[in-house]
Short mmCIF file of C-alpha atoms in Angstrom, two decimals:
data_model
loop_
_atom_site.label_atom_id
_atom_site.label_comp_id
_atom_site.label_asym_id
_atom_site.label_seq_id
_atom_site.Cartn_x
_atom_site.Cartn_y
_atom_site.Cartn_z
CA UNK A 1033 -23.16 -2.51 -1.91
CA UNK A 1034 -19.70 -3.66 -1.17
CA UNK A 1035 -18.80 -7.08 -1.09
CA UNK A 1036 -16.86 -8.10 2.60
CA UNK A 1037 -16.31 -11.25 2.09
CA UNK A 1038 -13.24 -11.46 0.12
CA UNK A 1039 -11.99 -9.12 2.42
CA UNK A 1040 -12.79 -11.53 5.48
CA UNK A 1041 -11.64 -14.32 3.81
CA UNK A 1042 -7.99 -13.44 4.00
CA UNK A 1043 -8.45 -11.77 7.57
CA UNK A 1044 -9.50 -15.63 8.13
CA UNK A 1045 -7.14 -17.31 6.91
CA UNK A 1046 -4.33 -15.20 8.58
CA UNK A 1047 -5.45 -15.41 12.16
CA UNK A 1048 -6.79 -18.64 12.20
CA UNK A 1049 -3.51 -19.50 13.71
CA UNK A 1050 -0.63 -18.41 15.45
CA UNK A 1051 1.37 -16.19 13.83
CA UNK A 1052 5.51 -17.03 13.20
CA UNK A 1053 7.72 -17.24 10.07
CA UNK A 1054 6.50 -17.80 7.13
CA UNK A 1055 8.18 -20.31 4.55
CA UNK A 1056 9.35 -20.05 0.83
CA UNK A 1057 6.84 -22.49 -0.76
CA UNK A 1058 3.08 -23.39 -2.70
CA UNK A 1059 0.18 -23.75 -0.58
CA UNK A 1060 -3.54 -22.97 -0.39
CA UNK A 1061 -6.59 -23.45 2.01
CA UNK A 1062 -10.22 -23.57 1.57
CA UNK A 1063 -13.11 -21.81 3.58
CA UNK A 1064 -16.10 -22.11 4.03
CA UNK A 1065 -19.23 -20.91 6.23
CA UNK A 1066 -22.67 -20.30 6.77
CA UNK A 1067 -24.34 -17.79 8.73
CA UNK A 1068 -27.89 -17.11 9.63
CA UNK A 1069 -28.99 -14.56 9.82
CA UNK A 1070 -26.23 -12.71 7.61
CA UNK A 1071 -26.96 -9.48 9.58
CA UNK A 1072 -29.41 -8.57 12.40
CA UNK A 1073 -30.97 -5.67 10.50
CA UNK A 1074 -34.99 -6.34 9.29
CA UNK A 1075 -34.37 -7.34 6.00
CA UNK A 1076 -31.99 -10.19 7.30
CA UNK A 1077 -33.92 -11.77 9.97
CA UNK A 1078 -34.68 -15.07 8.12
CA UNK A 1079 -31.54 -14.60 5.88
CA UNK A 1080 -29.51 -17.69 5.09
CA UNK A 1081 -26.01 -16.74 3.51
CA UNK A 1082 -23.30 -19.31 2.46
CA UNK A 1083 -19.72 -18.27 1.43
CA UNK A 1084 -17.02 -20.26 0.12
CA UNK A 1085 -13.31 -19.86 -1.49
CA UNK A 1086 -10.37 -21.50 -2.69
CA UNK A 1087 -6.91 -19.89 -2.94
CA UNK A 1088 -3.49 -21.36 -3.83
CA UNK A 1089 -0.28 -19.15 -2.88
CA UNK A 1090 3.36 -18.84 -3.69
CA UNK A 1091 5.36 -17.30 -1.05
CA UNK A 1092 9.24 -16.16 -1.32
CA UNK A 1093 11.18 -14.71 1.34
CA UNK A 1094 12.65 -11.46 0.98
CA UNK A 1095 15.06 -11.78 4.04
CA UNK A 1096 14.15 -10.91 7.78
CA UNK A 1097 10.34 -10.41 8.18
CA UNK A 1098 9.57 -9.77 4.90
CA UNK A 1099 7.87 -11.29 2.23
CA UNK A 1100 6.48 -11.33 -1.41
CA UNK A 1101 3.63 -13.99 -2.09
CA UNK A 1102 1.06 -14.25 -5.25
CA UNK A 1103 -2.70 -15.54 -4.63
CA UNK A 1104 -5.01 -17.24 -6.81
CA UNK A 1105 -7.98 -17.06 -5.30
CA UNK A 1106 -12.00 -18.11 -5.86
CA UNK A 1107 -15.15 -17.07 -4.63
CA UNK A 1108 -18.86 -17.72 -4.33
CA UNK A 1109 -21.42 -16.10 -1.98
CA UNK A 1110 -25.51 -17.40 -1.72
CA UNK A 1111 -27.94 -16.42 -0.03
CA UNK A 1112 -32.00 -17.13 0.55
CA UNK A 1113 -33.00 -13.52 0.27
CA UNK A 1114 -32.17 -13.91 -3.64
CA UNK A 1115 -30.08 -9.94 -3.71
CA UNK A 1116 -27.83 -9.80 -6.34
CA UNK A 1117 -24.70 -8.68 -4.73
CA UNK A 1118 -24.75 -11.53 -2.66
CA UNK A 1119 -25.53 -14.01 -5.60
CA UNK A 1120 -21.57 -13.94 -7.05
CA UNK A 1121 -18.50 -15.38 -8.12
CA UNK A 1122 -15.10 -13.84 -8.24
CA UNK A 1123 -12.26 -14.69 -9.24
CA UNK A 1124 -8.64 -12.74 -8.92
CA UNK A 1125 -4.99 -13.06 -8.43
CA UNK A 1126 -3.36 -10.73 -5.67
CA UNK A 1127 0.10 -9.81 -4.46
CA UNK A 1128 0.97 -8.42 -1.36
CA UNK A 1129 4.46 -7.79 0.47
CA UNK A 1130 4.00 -9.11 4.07
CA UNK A 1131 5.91 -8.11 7.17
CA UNK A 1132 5.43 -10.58 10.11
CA UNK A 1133 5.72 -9.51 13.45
CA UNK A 1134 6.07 -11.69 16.76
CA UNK A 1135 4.26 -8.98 19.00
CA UNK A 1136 1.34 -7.51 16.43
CA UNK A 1137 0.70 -10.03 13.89
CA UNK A 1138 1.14 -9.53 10.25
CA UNK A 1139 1.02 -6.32 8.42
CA UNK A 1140 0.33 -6.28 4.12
CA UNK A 1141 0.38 -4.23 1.24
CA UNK A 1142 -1.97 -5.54 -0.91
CA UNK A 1143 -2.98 -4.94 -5.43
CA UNK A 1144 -5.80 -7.43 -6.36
CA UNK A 1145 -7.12 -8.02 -10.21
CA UNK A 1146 -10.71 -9.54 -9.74
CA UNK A 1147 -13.24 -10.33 -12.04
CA UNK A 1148 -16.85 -10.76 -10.44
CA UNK A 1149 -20.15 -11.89 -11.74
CA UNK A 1150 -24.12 -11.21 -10.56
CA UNK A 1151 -25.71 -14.73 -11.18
CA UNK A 1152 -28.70 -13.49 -11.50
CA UNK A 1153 -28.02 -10.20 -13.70
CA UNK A 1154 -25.47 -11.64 -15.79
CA UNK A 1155 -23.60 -8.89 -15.20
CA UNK A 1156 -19.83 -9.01 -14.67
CA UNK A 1157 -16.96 -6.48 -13.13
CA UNK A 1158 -13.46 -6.61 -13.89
CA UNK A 1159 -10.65 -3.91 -11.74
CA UNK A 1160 -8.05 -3.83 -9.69
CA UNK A 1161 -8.35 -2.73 -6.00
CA UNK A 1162 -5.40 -2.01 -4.03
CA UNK A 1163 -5.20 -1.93 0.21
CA UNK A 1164 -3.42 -2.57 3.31
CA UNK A 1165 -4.14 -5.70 5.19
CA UNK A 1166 -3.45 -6.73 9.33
CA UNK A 1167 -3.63 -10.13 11.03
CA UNK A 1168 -3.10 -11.10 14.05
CA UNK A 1169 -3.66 -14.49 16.21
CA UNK A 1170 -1.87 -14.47 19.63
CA UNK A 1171 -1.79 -15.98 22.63
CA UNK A 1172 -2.07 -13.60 25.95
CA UNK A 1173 -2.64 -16.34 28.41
CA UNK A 1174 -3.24 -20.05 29.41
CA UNK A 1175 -1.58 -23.17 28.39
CA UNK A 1176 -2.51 -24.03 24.37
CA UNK A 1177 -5.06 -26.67 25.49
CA UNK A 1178 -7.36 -24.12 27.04
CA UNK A 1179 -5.95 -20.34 25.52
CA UNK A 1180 -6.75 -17.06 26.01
CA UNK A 1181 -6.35 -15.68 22.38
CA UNK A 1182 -6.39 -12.21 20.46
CA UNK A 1183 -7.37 -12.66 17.21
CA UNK A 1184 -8.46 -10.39 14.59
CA UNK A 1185 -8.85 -8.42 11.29
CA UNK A 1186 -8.14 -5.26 9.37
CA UNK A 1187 -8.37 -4.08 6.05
CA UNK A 1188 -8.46 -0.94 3.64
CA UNK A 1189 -9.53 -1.23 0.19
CA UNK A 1190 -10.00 1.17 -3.22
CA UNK A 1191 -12.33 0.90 -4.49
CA UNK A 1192 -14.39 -0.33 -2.08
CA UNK A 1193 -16.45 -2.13 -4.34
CA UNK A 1194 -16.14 -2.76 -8.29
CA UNK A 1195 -19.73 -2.24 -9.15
CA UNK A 1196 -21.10 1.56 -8.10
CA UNK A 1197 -18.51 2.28 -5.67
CA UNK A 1198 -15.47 3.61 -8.17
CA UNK A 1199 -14.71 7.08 -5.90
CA UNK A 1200 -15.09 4.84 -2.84
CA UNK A 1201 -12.90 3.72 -0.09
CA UNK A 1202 -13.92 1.07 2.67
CA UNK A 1203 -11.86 0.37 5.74
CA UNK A 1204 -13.18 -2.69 8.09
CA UNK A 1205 -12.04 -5.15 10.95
CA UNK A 1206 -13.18 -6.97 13.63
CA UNK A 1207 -10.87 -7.90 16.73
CA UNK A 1208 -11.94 -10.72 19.52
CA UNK A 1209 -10.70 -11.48 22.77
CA UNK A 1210 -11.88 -15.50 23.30
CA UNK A 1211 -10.72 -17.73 26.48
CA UNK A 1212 -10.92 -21.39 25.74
CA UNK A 1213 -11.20 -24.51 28.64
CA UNK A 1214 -10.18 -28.16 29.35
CA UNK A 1215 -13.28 -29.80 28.95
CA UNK A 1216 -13.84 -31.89 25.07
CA UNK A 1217 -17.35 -31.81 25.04
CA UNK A 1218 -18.40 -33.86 22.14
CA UNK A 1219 -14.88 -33.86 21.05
CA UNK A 1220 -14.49 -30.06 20.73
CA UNK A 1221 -12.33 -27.35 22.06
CA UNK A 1222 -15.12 -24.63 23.72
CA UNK A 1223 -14.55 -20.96 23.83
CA UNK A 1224 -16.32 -18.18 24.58
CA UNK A 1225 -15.31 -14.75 23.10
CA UNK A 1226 -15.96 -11.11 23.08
CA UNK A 1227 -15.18 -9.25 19.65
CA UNK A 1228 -15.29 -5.64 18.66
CA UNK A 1229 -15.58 -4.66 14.62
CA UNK A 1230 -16.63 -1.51 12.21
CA UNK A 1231 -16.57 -0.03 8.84
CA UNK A 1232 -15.93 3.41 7.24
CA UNK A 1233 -16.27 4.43 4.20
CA UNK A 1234 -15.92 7.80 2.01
CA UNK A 1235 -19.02 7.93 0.47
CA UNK A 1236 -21.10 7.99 4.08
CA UNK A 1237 -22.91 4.69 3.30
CA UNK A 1238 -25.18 3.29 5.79
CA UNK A 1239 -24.10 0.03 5.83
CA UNK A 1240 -20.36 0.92 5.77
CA UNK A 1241 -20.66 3.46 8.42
CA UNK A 1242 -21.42 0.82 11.66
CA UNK A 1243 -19.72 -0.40 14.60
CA UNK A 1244 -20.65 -3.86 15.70
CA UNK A 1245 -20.26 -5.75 19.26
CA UNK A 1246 -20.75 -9.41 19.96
CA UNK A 1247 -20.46 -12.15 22.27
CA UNK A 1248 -21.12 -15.79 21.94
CA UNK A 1249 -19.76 -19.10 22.19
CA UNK A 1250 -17.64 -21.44 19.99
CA UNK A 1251 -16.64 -25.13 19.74
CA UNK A 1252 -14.12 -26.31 17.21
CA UNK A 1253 -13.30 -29.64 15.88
CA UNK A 1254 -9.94 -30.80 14.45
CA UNK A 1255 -10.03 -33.25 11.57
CA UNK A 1256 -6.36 -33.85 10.45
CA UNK A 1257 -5.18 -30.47 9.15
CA UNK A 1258 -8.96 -28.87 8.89
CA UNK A 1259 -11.06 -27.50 11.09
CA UNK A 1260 -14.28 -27.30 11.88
CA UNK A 1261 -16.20 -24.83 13.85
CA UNK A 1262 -19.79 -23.86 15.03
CA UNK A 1263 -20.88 -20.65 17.23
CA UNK A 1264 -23.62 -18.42 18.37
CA UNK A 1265 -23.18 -14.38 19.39
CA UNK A 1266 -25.53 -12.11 20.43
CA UNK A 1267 -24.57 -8.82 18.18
CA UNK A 1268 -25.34 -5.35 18.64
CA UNK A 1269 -25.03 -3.38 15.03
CA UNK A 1270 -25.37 0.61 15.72
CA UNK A 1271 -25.13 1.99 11.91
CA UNK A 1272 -24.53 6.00 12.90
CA UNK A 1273 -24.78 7.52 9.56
CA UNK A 1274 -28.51 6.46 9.49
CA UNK A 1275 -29.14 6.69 13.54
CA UNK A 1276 -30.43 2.83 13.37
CA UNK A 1277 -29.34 0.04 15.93
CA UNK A 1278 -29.89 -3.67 15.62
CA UNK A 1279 -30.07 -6.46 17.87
CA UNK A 1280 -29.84 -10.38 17.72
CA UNK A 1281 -28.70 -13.43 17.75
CA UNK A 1282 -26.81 -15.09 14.65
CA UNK A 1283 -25.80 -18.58 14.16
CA UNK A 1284 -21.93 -19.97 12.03
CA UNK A 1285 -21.09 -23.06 10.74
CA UNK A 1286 -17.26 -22.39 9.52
CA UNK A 1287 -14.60 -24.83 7.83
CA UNK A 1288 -11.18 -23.98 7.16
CA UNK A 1289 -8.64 -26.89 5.84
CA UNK A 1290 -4.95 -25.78 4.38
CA UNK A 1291 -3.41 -27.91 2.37
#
C-alpha cells in the first residue's frame, strides 16, 4: 500500500500559511497529528493512527519566483490496528525547484532519496521517487481575524510507493474552502470548512482510485510560532475501482511549529 503521509506532510507545511516570497536561509518545522479513525472504511472504524516528522531546509533564491531548496526530512507513522505499512520510519533528503506564485500558490519539481523501515517486519526500502508538488493558502475574503481561506494540496509521485509499487504512479490532493469568525472561544480561532480530495493511480488500486468529500469544524490555537489545532468532518469516501462507498465521522488533533 502506498504511504500518503510524507506526501501530506509537505502539502502541510506549504499551505499552512499564506503564501509570498520565500527567503535565502535554514529553517525547519515539525508536525504532528492524530486521527481517529484513519479512514472510514470497516477495517478502520476503531483505528487510532499517529504521524509525526521533522524536516530542516536550505533555501537559495534563484532570482524572480524561483527557487532551489534541499530537505532533510524524518518520519514515523503508528497506528492501533498493528498493519505494517503504517508501523514505519523514513528518512530522506529531497530537492525541489519552487516557483511561487501570488495568484495560485506554489508550484515544485520534486527528486526524493528515502530510506523506510517496517517496525514490525524488519524490513527496510531504500529509492528515489521523483514528482511534482502544488500548494496553495489564500485568502478570498474577510478581514485576517475571521478569513475566508483556500487552502490545499497536490502531488504526483514515481513510484508511488517503494515497497510493491515499482511500475506505479500515484497522483493525490485535497483542496478546502474554510470561513473563519470573530468569536475566541476558549482562546481559539473557529472555522468551519468544506474540502474536496482524490487519488489515481496506474496500477487501478482500490485504495488509490477514490474521491473523498468532507465537512467539519476546526479551532486553532496559537502558541508563539506553533500551532495547534483540533477538528471533526463528516467524510464521504466513494473508492470507484471497487464500487464501495464509506461514510463517517473522523476526529484530528494536529501541531505544526516552524522554527
Amino acid at each position: 500500500m502506498s504511504r500518503p503521509f510524507l506526501f501530506c506532510l509537505f502539502g502541510f507545511i506549504v499551505v499552512s500559511h499564506p503564501v509570498s516570497a520565500l527567503p535565502d536561509g535554514w529553517g525547519g518545522t515539525v508536525v504532528a497529528a492524530a486521527r481517529k479513525p484513519l479512514a472510514t472504511s470497516r477495517e478502520d472504524e476503531e483505528n487510532l493512527i499517529g504521524e509525526a516528522a521533522i524536516s530542516i531546509y536550505r533555501r537559495w533564491e534563484l532570482g524572480g519566483p524561483f527557487a532551489f531548496q534541499l530537505t532533510a526530512f524524518a518520519a514515523a507513522d503508528r497506528e492501533t490496528a498493528q498493519r505494517d505499512y503504517n508501523l514505519t520510519n523514513s528518512l530522506g533528503l529531497g530537492a525541489s525547484v519552487r516557483y511561487t506564485t501570488e495568484c495560485c500558490g506554489i508550484f515544485s519539481l520534486v527528486a526524493q532519496t528515502l530510506l523506510e523501515e517496517e517496525v514490525q517486519t524488519n524490513s527496510r526500502e531504500s529509492g528515489v521517487k521523483a514528482g511534482a508538488d502544488h500548494g496553495i493558502y489564500k485568502k478570498v475574503a474577510g478581514e485576517w481575524s475571521a478569513p475566508r481561506v483556500f487552502s490545499g494540496w497536490s502531488n504526483i509521485r514515481f513510484p508511488g510507493a517503494l515497497a510493491g509499487e515499482a511500475g506505479n504512479w500515484v497522483a493525490q490532493g485535497r483542496y478546502e474552502l474554510s470561513q473563519g469568525f470573530e468569536m475566541r472561544p476558549f482562546g481559539a480561532a473557529p472555522a468551519i470548512f468544506g474540502g474536496l480530495g482524490g487519488t489515481v493511480d496506474h496500477e487501478g488500486l482500490s485504495y488509490n482510485n477514490k474521491y473523498v468529500f468532507d465537512a467539519g469544524a476546526r479551532l486553532v490555537w496559537k502558541v508563539k510560532q506553533a500551532s495547534i489545532s483540533i477538528d471533526a468532518r463528516g467524510i464521504r469516501d466513494r473508492r470507484y475501482k471497487s464500487d464501495e462507498l464509506f461514510t463517517g465521522m473522523q476526529y484530528r488533533l494536529g501541531l505544526r511549529w516552524p522554527f
